[in-house]
Amino acid sequence: MSKNPIIAINQAKIFNRPESYEIMMKVGPKVCITTANHPGFLGFEQLIQTGIHPMAGRYGGGSIDMRETLNPIAMYQYTVWKDVHSHEEMHHDNFDTIYELCGSCLDMVIEGPWEVYYEIIKSDLPPIMGITDVPTILGDAFAKQQPVPKVALAEQRAITVGDHWVMKGHEQGFEEGVIKTLEWLKASVPGMIGWMILKQTGASAIGSFQLDPEGMLKATLGANPPKYNTNYGSKIPTQPPIPAQTPAQYLIHMEWESPAHAHTGLGYVMVDYDLRQIHNNGVLQHLDKGPYYMFFAPMMEQGMWRKKLMF
């Protein structure tokens, strides 16, 4: 495991209706404020699904804009941590508060939450900034005679998350192939801002609301919080208590100028001959399942953690 931060992604499917968005905007900030009580918390990104990539008809029932038609929709809450113990300790120390806040959201939940840990294999994500920051960033690059940097505008990007399940023993080949693919896309395709490769290392029982039997029975919309306990006991874990899935799961996180740019850009793996060979031999031939790309829009974020990555 590298010295980079780890990411816990709380994944849920929610009822796509106006009331759900009201709950998210009301409860989400309170959860983030509570989470920031722990010194190991480094930042977050809350993403809401807007559609999928139809992959030229492989998933022909979907489209890049399904905000009005897709139900349920996925909500991915990235929280970034110094290590697994920091995340688990936060849940332990703030259990009653988190339980009450998350319990008040259950009316919109259709599936989940499932809070999964990911190691950052490699990242090429620029810092998040506002439009008024751009002239300074560009000016600094010109003054230092550096290439013009990519710009990731706060809450104004399209994010694609691709689910890949990799064959046993093929992990190294997959990682090498996907890095080549992503580097090609960023260098050659309009609107590609940056990318990150995540490998699942397990899941958090307490973050997934997987309490012990008595706690599960008391999970009634946050009323009367039970004791902190899971089927793995009450000790604060230092490693993911729920083991990593097999086949190994990788998420390919990409950021784009717009959904249209993402739609066209991902299509290059099918229509550009050179890239197709890289992707076919370096990615597709290593898969048990996938790729499947969901489109997201950022709702709330604190992206200072990007500056802490060391690659």
Short mmCIF file of C-alpha atoms in Angstrom, two decimals:
data_model
loop_
_atom_site.label_atom_id
_atom_site.label_comp_id
_atom_site.label_asym_id
_atom_site.label_seq_id
_atom_site.Cartn_x
_atom_site.Cartn_y
_atom_site.Cartn_z
CA MET A 1 0.00 0.00 0.00
CA SER A 2 1.34 3.44 -0.95
CA LYS A 3 1.66 6.42 1.37
CA ASN A 4 -1.07 8.22 -0.55
CA PRO A 5 -4.45 8.81 1.09
CA ILE A 6 -7.15 6.17 0.77
CA ILE A 7 -10.67 6.82 -0.46
CA ALA A 8 -13.87 5.45 1.06
CA ILE A 9 -16.76 5.64 -1.41
CA ASN A 10 -20.18 5.39 0.18
CA GLN A 11 -22.33 3.98 -2.60
CA ALA A 12 -26.13 4.04 -2.54
CA LYS A 13 -29.05 3.98 -4.93
CA ILE A 14 -31.73 6.52 -4.10
CA PHE A 15 -35.29 7.35 -5.08
CA ASN A 16 -35.11 9.93 -7.89
CA ARG A 17 -37.62 12.51 -6.70
CA PRO A 18 -37.40 16.17 -5.57
CA GLU A 19 -37.67 15.25 -1.89
CA SER A 20 -34.47 13.20 -2.12
CA TYR A 21 -32.49 16.20 -3.35
CA GLU A 22 -33.88 18.30 -0.51
CA ILE A 23 -32.73 15.68 2.00
CA MET A 24 -29.27 15.47 0.41
CA MET A 25 -28.75 19.22 0.56
CA LYS A 26 -30.03 19.39 4.13
CA VAL A 27 -28.25 16.40 5.66
CA GLY A 28 -25.11 16.19 3.47
CA PRO A 29 -23.38 19.29 4.89
CA LYS A 30 -24.08 18.14 8.45
CA VAL A 31 -22.45 14.78 7.76
CA CYS A 32 -19.40 16.50 6.25
CA ILE A 33 -19.08 18.86 9.22
CA THR A 34 -19.25 15.89 11.60
CA THR A 35 -16.75 13.91 9.55
CA ALA A 36 -14.30 16.82 9.69
CA ASN A 37 -14.04 16.33 13.48
CA HIS A 38 -11.30 13.78 12.78
CA PRO A 39 -7.77 14.97 11.90
CA GLY A 40 -7.35 12.09 9.44
CA PHE A 41 -10.14 13.43 7.22
CA LEU A 42 -8.64 15.10 4.12
CA GLY A 43 -11.61 16.02 1.91
CA PHE A 44 -14.66 14.80 0.03
CA GLU A 45 -16.61 14.80 -3.21
CA GLN A 46 -20.32 14.06 -3.35
CA LEU A 47 -21.45 12.88 -6.76
CA ILE A 48 -24.95 12.29 -8.10
CA GLN A 49 -25.58 10.12 -11.15
CA THR A 50 -26.80 11.82 -14.32
CA GLY A 51 -26.67 8.91 -16.78
CA ILE A 52 -24.51 6.19 -18.32
CA HIS A 53 -22.37 5.70 -21.39
CA PRO A 54 -24.40 3.58 -23.85
CA MET A 55 -21.20 2.16 -25.41
CA ALA A 56 -22.50 2.45 -28.98
CA GLY A 57 -25.57 0.38 -28.13
CA ARG A 58 -24.08 -2.21 -25.76
CA TYR A 59 -26.23 -0.50 -23.13
CA GLY A 60 -28.66 0.95 -25.63
CA GLY A 61 -31.42 1.62 -23.12
CA GLY A 62 -29.29 4.28 -21.43
CA SER A 63 -27.97 7.72 -22.30
CA ILE A 64 -25.64 10.35 -20.91
CA ASP A 65 -28.57 12.41 -19.59
CA MET A 66 -31.09 10.34 -17.60
CA ARG A 67 -31.74 12.79 -14.78
CA GLU A 68 -35.47 12.73 -15.44
CA THR A 69 -35.86 9.07 -16.38
CA LEU A 70 -33.43 6.95 -14.33
CA ASN A 71 -34.86 5.59 -11.10
CA PRO A 72 -33.16 4.79 -8.80
CA ILE A 73 -30.03 6.88 -9.32
CA ALA A 74 -26.62 6.30 -7.80
CA MET A 75 -25.07 8.60 -5.21
CA TYR A 76 -21.34 8.24 -4.59
CA GLN A 77 -19.84 10.03 -1.58
CA TYR A 78 -16.06 10.05 -1.77
CA THR A 79 -14.33 10.74 1.54
CA VAL A 80 -10.54 10.88 1.59
CA TRP A 81 -8.51 9.72 4.60
CA LYS A 82 -5.00 9.43 5.90
CA ASP A 83 -5.63 5.70 6.39
CA VAL A 84 -8.34 3.14 7.08
CA HIS A 85 -8.01 3.48 10.86
CA SER A 86 -8.78 7.22 10.66
CA HIS A 87 -12.04 6.52 8.84
CA GLU A 88 -13.08 3.73 11.20
CA GLU A 89 -12.16 5.79 14.26
CA MET A 90 -14.28 8.70 13.00
CA HIS A 91 -17.28 6.37 12.77
CA HIS A 92 -16.59 5.07 16.27
CA ASP A 93 -16.12 8.48 17.89
CA ASN A 94 -19.14 10.06 16.16
CA PHE A 95 -21.34 6.99 15.98
CA ASP A 96 -24.51 8.41 17.52
CA THR A 97 -24.41 11.60 15.42
CA ILE A 98 -23.65 9.80 12.15
CA TYR A 99 -26.31 7.20 12.94
CA GLU A 100 -28.95 9.86 13.49
CA LEU A 101 -28.01 11.88 10.40
CA CYS A 102 -27.78 8.87 8.09
CA GLY A 103 -30.90 7.35 9.57
CA SER A 104 -32.84 10.46 8.56
CA CYS A 105 -31.91 9.69 4.93
CA LEU A 106 -33.29 6.16 4.80
CA ASP A 107 -36.62 7.28 3.30
CA MET A 108 -34.81 7.92 0.01
CA VAL A 109 -32.55 4.83 0.00
CA ILE A 110 -33.43 1.95 -2.32
CA GLU A 111 -30.12 0.09 -2.03
CA GLY A 112 -27.09 0.59 0.21
CA PRO A 113 -25.20 2.21 1.69
CA TRP A 114 -22.15 0.17 0.80
CA GLU A 115 -18.93 1.94 1.83
CA VAL A 116 -15.96 0.58 -0.06
CA TYR A 117 -12.25 1.31 0.43
CA TYR A 118 -10.02 2.07 -2.54
CA GLU A 119 -6.28 2.39 -2.94
CA ILE A 120 -5.23 5.13 -5.36
CA ILE A 121 -3.07 3.25 -7.87
CA LYS A 122 -2.23 6.33 -9.92
CA SER A 123 -3.71 9.80 -10.38
CA ASP A 124 -3.38 12.65 -12.84
CA LEU A 125 -6.01 15.01 -11.46
CA PRO A 126 -5.47 18.77 -11.43
CA PRO A 127 -6.46 20.88 -8.41
CA ILE A 128 -10.07 22.08 -8.21
CA MET A 129 -10.46 25.81 -8.76
CA GLY A 130 -12.95 28.55 -9.60
CA ILE A 131 -13.13 30.43 -12.87
CA THR A 132 -11.54 33.49 -11.22
CA ASP A 133 -8.48 31.36 -10.33
CA VAL A 134 -7.78 30.42 -13.94
CA PRO A 135 -5.89 33.59 -15.02
CA THR A 136 -3.45 33.18 -12.11
CA ILE A 137 -2.84 29.51 -12.88
CA LEU A 138 -2.28 30.21 -16.58
CA GLY A 139 -0.09 33.21 -15.83
CA ASP A 140 2.14 31.17 -13.53
CA ALA A 141 2.53 28.49 -16.20
CA PHE A 142 3.47 31.05 -18.87
CA ALA A 143 5.96 32.76 -16.53
CA LYS A 144 7.67 29.44 -15.80
CA GLN A 145 7.50 28.41 -19.48
CA GLN A 146 5.50 25.33 -18.53
CA PRO A 147 2.75 23.65 -20.57
CA VAL A 148 -0.74 25.08 -20.14
CA PRO A 149 -2.31 23.08 -17.30
CA LYS A 150 -5.69 21.40 -17.36
CA VAL A 151 -8.42 23.19 -15.38
CA ALA A 152 -10.91 21.41 -13.08
CA LEU A 153 -13.68 23.88 -12.29
CA ALA A 154 -15.46 23.40 -8.97
CA GLU A 155 -18.86 21.72 -9.38
CA GLN A 156 -18.76 22.31 -13.15
CA ARG A 157 -17.29 19.07 -14.47
CA ALA A 158 -18.65 15.83 -15.80
CA ILE A 159 -17.27 12.79 -14.00
CA THR A 160 -17.31 9.26 -15.38
CA VAL A 161 -16.70 6.24 -13.17
CA GLY A 162 -15.95 2.99 -14.98
CA ASP A 163 -16.41 -0.34 -13.19
CA HIS A 164 -13.89 -3.04 -14.21
CA TRP A 165 -13.55 -6.53 -12.67
CA VAL A 166 -10.10 -7.91 -13.48
CA MET A 167 -9.16 -11.56 -13.99
CA LYS A 168 -7.05 -13.16 -11.27
CA GLY A 169 -3.37 -12.72 -12.01
CA HIS A 170 -4.01 -10.02 -14.63
CA GLU A 171 -3.89 -7.03 -12.30
CA GLN A 172 -0.45 -5.76 -13.37
CA GLY A 173 -1.24 -6.08 -17.06
CA PHE A 174 -4.54 -4.28 -16.58
CA GLU A 175 -2.95 -1.43 -14.63
CA GLU A 176 -0.27 -0.93 -17.28
CA GLY A 177 -2.85 -1.01 -20.07
CA VAL A 178 -5.29 1.36 -18.46
CA ILE A 179 -2.52 3.88 -17.69
CA LYS A 180 -1.50 3.85 -21.37
CA THR A 181 -5.15 4.32 -22.38
CA LEU A 182 -5.74 7.21 -20.00
CA GLU A 183 -2.50 8.97 -20.92
CA TRP A 184 -3.47 8.70 -24.61
CA LEU A 185 -6.92 10.15 -23.92
CA LYS A 186 -5.62 13.08 -21.89
CA ALA A 187 -2.98 13.93 -24.49
CA SER A 188 -5.20 13.59 -27.55
CA VAL A 189 -8.92 14.02 -26.79
CA PRO A 190 -10.62 17.43 -26.38
CA GLY A 191 -12.18 18.09 -22.99
CA MET A 192 -10.33 15.42 -20.98
CA ILE A 193 -9.31 17.05 -17.67
CA GLY A 194 -7.75 14.25 -15.66
CA TRP A 195 -8.07 10.75 -14.26
CA MET A 196 -7.52 8.43 -11.30
CA ILE A 197 -7.25 4.64 -11.01
CA LEU A 198 -8.78 3.11 -7.87
CA LYS A 199 -8.44 -0.50 -6.68
CA GLN A 200 -10.86 -1.91 -4.14
CA THR A 201 -9.24 -3.14 -0.92
CA GLY A 202 -12.35 -4.06 1.10
CA ALA A 203 -15.30 -2.39 2.76
CA SER A 204 -16.27 -0.74 6.03
CA ALA A 205 -18.91 -2.63 8.00
CA ILE A 206 -19.90 0.34 10.16
CA GLY A 207 -19.86 2.73 7.18
CA SER A 208 -22.13 0.33 5.31
CA PHE A 209 -24.65 0.31 8.17
CA GLN A 210 -23.86 -3.39 8.63
CA LEU A 211 -24.36 -3.49 12.40
CA ASP A 212 -24.56 -6.53 14.64
CA PRO A 213 -27.96 -8.31 14.79
CA GLU A 214 -29.32 -6.17 17.64
CA GLY A 215 -28.14 -3.00 15.94
CA MET A 216 -29.70 -4.03 12.63
CA LEU A 217 -33.06 -4.48 14.32
CA LYS A 218 -32.82 -1.03 15.91
CA ALA A 219 -31.95 0.73 12.65
CA THR A 220 -35.29 2.52 12.55
CA LEU A 221 -34.73 5.90 10.91
CA GLY A 222 -32.08 6.91 13.44
CA ALA A 223 -34.22 6.47 16.56
CA ASN A 224 -32.48 5.16 19.68
CA PRO A 225 -28.96 4.58 18.36
CA PRO A 226 -27.66 1.11 19.33
CA LYS A 227 -24.22 0.43 20.70
CA TYR A 228 -21.31 0.69 18.29
CA ASN A 229 -20.86 -2.91 17.16
CA THR A 230 -20.71 -4.98 13.96
CA ASN A 231 -20.36 -8.67 13.24
CA TYR A 232 -16.61 -8.02 13.42
CA GLY A 233 -16.89 -6.74 17.00
CA SER A 234 -16.55 -3.35 18.67
CA LYS A 235 -12.81 -2.84 18.29
CA ILE A 236 -11.81 -0.06 15.88
CA PRO A 237 -10.35 -1.75 12.77
CA THR A 238 -7.00 -0.75 11.30
CA GLN A 239 -7.68 -2.58 8.03
CA PRO A 240 -10.92 -3.03 6.04
CA PRO A 241 -13.00 -5.48 8.10
CA ILE A 242 -14.89 -6.73 5.04
CA PRO A 243 -12.33 -8.25 2.65
CA ALA A 244 -11.80 -7.12 -0.93
CA GLN A 245 -14.01 -8.71 -3.53
CA THR A 246 -12.72 -11.19 -6.07
CA PRO A 247 -12.30 -10.72 -8.98
CA ALA A 248 -10.41 -7.51 -8.14
CA GLN A 249 -12.52 -4.41 -8.75
CA TYR A 250 -11.04 -1.27 -10.26
CA LEU A 251 -12.84 2.04 -10.72
CA ILE A 252 -11.55 4.34 -13.45
CA HIS A 253 -12.43 7.89 -12.42
CA MET A 254 -12.24 10.43 -15.26
CA GLU A 255 -13.13 14.12 -15.33
CA TRP A 256 -14.31 15.94 -18.45
CA GLU A 257 -15.26 19.44 -19.49
CA SER A 258 -18.86 18.32 -20.17
CA PRO A 259 -20.97 15.16 -20.56
CA ALA A 260 -20.79 15.59 -24.33
CA HIS A 261 -16.99 15.63 -24.21
CA ALA A 262 -17.03 12.50 -22.01
CA HIS A 263 -19.43 10.72 -24.35
CA THR A 264 -17.30 11.42 -27.42
CA GLY A 265 -13.98 10.95 -25.62
CA LEU A 266 -14.74 7.49 -24.28
CA GLY A 267 -15.87 6.51 -27.76
CA TYR A 268 -12.32 6.96 -29.06
CA VAL A 269 -11.44 3.50 -27.70
CA MET A 270 -13.75 2.12 -30.39
CA VAL A 271 -13.14 4.45 -33.34
CA ASP A 272 -9.43 5.34 -33.18
CA TYR A 273 -7.35 2.43 -34.52
CA ASP A 274 -4.22 3.04 -32.44
CA LEU A 275 -6.10 3.58 -29.19
CA ARG A 276 -8.31 0.59 -29.90
CA GLN A 277 -5.26 -1.69 -29.96
CA ILE A 278 -4.00 -0.21 -26.67
CA HIS A 279 -7.41 -0.61 -25.01
CA ASN A 280 -8.19 -4.04 -26.47
CA ASN A 281 -4.85 -5.57 -25.48
CA GLY A 282 -4.23 -3.61 -22.30
CA VAL A 283 -7.72 -3.41 -20.78
CA LEU A 284 -10.44 -5.53 -22.36
CA GLN A 285 -8.48 -8.78 -22.53
CA HIS A 286 -7.92 -8.67 -18.76
CA LEU A 287 -11.58 -8.36 -17.71
CA ASP A 288 -14.07 -10.71 -16.11
CA LYS A 289 -16.71 -7.96 -16.17
CA GLY A 290 -17.02 -4.48 -17.65
CA PRO A 291 -16.33 -1.83 -18.55
CA TYR A 292 -19.49 -0.04 -17.41
CA TYR A 293 -19.37 3.74 -17.15
CA MET A 294 -21.72 5.86 -15.09
CA PHE A 295 -21.91 9.65 -15.51
CA PHE A 296 -21.95 11.87 -12.42
CA ALA A 297 -22.19 15.54 -11.55
CA PRO A 298 -20.44 16.93 -8.44
CA MET A 299 -22.84 18.32 -5.84
CA MET A 300 -20.49 19.32 -3.03
CA GLU A 301 -16.72 18.99 -2.77
CA GLN A 302 -13.59 19.90 -0.86
CA GLY A 303 -10.69 18.95 -3.08
CA MET A 304 -7.58 19.99 -1.15
CA TRP A 305 -6.64 16.30 -0.89
CA ARG A 306 -5.61 16.26 -4.55
CA LYS A 307 -2.56 18.32 -3.67
CA LYS A 308 -1.42 15.63 -1.22
CA LEU A 309 -1.10 12.88 -3.85
CA MET A 310 2.45 11.77 -4.67
CA PHE A 311 2.93 10.29 -8.14
#
